mmCIF file of C-alpha atoms in Angstrom:
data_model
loop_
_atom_site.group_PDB
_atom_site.id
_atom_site.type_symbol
_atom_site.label_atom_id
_atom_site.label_comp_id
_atom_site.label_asym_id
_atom_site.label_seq_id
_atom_site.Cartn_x
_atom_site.Cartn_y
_atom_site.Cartn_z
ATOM 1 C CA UNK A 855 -22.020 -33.271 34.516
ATOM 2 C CA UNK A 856 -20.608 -30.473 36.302
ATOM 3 C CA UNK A 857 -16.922 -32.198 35.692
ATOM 4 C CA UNK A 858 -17.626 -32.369 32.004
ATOM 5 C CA UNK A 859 -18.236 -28.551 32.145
ATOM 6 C CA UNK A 860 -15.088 -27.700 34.067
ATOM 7 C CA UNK A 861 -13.242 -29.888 31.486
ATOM 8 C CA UNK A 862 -14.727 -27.866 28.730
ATOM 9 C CA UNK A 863 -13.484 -24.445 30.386
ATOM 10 C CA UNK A 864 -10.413 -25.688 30.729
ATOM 11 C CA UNK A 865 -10.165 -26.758 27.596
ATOM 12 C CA UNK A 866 -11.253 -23.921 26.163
ATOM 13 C CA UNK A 867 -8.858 -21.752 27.888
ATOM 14 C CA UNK A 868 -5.612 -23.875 27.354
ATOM 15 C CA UNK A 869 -6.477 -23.327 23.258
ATOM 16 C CA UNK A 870 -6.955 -19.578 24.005
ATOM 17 C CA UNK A 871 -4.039 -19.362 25.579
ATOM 18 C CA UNK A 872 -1.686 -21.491 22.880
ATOM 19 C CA UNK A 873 -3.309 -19.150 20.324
ATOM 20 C CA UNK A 874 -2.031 -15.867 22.185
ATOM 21 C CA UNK A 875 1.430 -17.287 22.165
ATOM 22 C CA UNK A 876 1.673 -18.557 18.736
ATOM 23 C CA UNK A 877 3.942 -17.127 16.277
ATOM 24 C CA UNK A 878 2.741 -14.456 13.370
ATOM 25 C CA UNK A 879 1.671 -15.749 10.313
ATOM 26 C CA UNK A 880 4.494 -13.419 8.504
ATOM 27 C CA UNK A 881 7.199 -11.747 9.665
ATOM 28 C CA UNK A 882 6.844 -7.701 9.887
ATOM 29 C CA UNK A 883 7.004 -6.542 6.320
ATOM 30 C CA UNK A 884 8.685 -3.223 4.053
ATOM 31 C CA UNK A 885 7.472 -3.191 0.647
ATOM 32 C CA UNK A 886 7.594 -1.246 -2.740
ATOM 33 C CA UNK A 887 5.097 -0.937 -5.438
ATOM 34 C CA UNK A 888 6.052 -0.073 -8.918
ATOM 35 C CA UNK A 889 2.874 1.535 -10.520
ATOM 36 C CA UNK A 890 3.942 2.746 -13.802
ATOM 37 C CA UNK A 891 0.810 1.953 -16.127
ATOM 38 C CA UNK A 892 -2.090 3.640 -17.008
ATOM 39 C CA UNK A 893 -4.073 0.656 -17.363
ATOM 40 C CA UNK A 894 -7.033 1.487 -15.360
ATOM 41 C CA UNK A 895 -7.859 -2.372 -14.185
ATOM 42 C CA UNK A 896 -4.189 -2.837 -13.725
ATOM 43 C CA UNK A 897 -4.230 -0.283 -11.374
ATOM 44 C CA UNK A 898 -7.542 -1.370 -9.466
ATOM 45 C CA UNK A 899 -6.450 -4.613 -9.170
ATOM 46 C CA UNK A 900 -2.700 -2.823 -7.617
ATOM 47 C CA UNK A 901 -4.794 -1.297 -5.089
ATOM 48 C CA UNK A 902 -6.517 -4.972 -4.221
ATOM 49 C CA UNK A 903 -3.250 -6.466 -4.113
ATOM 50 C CA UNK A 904 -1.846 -3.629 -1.796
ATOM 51 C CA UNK A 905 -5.256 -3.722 0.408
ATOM 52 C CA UNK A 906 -4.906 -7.424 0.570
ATOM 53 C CA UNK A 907 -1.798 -7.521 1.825
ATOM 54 C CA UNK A 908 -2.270 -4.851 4.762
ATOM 55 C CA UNK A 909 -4.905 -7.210 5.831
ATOM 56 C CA UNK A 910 -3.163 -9.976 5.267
ATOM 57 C CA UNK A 911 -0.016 -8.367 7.855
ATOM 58 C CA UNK A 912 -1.869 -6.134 9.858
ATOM 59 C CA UNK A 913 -1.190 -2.471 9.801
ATOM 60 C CA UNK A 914 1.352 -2.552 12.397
ATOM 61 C CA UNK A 915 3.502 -5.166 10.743
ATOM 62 C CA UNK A 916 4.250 -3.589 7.048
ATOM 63 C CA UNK A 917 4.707 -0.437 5.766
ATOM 64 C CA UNK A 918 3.942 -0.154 2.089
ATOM 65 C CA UNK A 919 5.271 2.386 -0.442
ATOM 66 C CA UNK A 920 4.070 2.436 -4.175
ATOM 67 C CA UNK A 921 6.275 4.673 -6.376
ATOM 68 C CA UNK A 922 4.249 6.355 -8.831
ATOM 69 C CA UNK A 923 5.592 7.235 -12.676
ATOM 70 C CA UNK A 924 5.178 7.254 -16.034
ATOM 71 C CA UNK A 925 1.675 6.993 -17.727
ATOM 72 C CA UNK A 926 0.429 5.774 -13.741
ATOM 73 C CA UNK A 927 0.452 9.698 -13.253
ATOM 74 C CA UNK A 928 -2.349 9.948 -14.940
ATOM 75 C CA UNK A 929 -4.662 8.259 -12.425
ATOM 76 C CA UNK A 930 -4.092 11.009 -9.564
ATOM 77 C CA UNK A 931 -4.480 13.356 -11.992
ATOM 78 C CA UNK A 932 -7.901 11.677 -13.243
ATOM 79 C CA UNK A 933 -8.354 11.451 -9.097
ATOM 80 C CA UNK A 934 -8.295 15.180 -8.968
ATOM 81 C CA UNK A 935 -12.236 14.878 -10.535
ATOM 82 C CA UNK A 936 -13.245 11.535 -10.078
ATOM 83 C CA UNK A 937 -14.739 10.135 -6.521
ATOM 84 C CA UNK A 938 -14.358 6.660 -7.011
ATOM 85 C CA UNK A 939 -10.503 7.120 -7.257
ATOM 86 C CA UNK A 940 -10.335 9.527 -4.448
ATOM 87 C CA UNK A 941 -11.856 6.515 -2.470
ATOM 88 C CA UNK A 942 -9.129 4.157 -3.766
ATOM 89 C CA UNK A 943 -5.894 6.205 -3.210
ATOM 90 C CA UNK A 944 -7.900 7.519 0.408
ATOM 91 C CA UNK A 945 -8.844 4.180 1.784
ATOM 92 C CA UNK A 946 -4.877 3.011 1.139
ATOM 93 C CA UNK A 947 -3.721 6.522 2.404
ATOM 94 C CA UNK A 948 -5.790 6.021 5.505
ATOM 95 C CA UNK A 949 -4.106 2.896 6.046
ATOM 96 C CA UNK A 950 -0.309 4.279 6.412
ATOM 97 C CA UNK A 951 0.324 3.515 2.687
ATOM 98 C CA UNK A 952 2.738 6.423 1.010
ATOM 99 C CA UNK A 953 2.063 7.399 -2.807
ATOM 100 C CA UNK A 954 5.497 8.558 -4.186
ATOM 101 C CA UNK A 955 5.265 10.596 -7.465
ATOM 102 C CA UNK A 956 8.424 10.735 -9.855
ATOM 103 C CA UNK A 957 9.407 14.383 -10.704
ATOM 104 C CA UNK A 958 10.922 13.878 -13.755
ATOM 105 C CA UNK A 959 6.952 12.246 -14.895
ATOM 106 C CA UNK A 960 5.429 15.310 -13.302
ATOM 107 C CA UNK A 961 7.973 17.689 -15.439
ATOM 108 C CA UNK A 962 7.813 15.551 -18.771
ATOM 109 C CA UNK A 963 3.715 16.261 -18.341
ATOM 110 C CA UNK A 964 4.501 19.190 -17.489
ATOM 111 C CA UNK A 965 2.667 19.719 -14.168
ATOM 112 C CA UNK A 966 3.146 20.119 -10.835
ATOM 113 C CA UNK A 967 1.861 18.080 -7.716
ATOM 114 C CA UNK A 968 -1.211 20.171 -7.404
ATOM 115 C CA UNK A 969 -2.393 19.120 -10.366
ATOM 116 C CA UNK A 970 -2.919 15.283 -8.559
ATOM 117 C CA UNK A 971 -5.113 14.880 -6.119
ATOM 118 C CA UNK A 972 -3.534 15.278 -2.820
ATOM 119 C CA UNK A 973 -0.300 14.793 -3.249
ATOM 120 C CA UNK A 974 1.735 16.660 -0.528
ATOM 121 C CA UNK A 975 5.519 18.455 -1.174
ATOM 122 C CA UNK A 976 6.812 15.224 0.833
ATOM 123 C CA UNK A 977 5.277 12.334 -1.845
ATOM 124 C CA UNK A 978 7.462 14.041 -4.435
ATOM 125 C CA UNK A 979 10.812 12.722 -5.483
ATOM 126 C CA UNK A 980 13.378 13.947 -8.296
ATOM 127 C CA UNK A 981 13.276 10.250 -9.865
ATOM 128 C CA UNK A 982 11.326 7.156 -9.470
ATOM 129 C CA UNK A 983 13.372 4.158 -10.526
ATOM 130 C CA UNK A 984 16.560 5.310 -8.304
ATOM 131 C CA UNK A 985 13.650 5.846 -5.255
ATOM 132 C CA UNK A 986 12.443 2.497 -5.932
ATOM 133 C CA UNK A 987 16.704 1.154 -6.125
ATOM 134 C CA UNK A 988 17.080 3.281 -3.209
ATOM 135 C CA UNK A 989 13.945 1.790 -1.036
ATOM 136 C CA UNK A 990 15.643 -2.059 -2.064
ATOM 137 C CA UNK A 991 18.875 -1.235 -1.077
ATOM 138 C CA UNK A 992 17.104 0.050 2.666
ATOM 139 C CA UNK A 993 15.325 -3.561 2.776
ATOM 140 C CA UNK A 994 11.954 -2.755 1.013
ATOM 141 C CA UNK A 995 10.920 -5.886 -0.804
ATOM 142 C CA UNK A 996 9.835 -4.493 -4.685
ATOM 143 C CA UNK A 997 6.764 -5.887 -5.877
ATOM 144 C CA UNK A 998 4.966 -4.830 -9.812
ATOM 145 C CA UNK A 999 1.853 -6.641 -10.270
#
């Protein structure tokens, strides 16, 4: 009996230690997301995908940009009142994901980043399809669900 135990240990250990040497699931990731829609389940099921696929990685092994324009301003703007939202964009934020707002949507609307909800001087760029050109051509894989 006390051999079948000991053969159970080890057994147990040599499959805990093959599983701390096996290889990741995925390589480390860089991704963009386009979000330029105002469709309001579009956009909650954007913020699934992205939340999926930081779990999916693990934090340390993606970082995740979504590049904000168009009629998609419109939800951190809605944010700016609206909880639920807040949670969204916050539980993505909290995770090391960066919301990038196009300047040339915030002019055409005619309003400024403090008019979103918590978008800092930083999340603000002149343009957003040359950001999102510009993340590709510095190895960000784009992504628009």
């Amino acid at each position: 009996m006390r051999a079948l135990k000991t053969l159970i240990l080890a057994a147990g250990l040599l499959l805990l230690s093959l599983n701390s040497f096996s290889a990741p699931l995925y390589n480390d990731q860089k991704v963009v997301y386009h979000m330029n829609y105002h469709d309001e389940s579009r956009i909650a099921e954007t913020m699934t995908n992205i939340s999926n696929h930081l779990q999916s990685l693990g934090e340390e092994h993606i970082d995740i940009k979504v590049v904000v324009h168009g009629r998609a301003i419109e939800y951190f703007m809605d944010a700016v009142e609206d909880q639920a939202k807040q949670i969204s964009i916050d539980s993505l934020r909290l995770r090391d994901v960066q919301f990038i707002m196009c300047g040339n949507t915030l002019d055409g609307y005619n309003i400024t980043r403090e008019d979103l909800y918590e978008v800092e001087e930083e999340d603000v760029v002149q343009a957003g399809l040359p950001t999102i050109v510009d993340l590709q051509q510095k190895g960000y894989i784009y992504v628009r669900p």
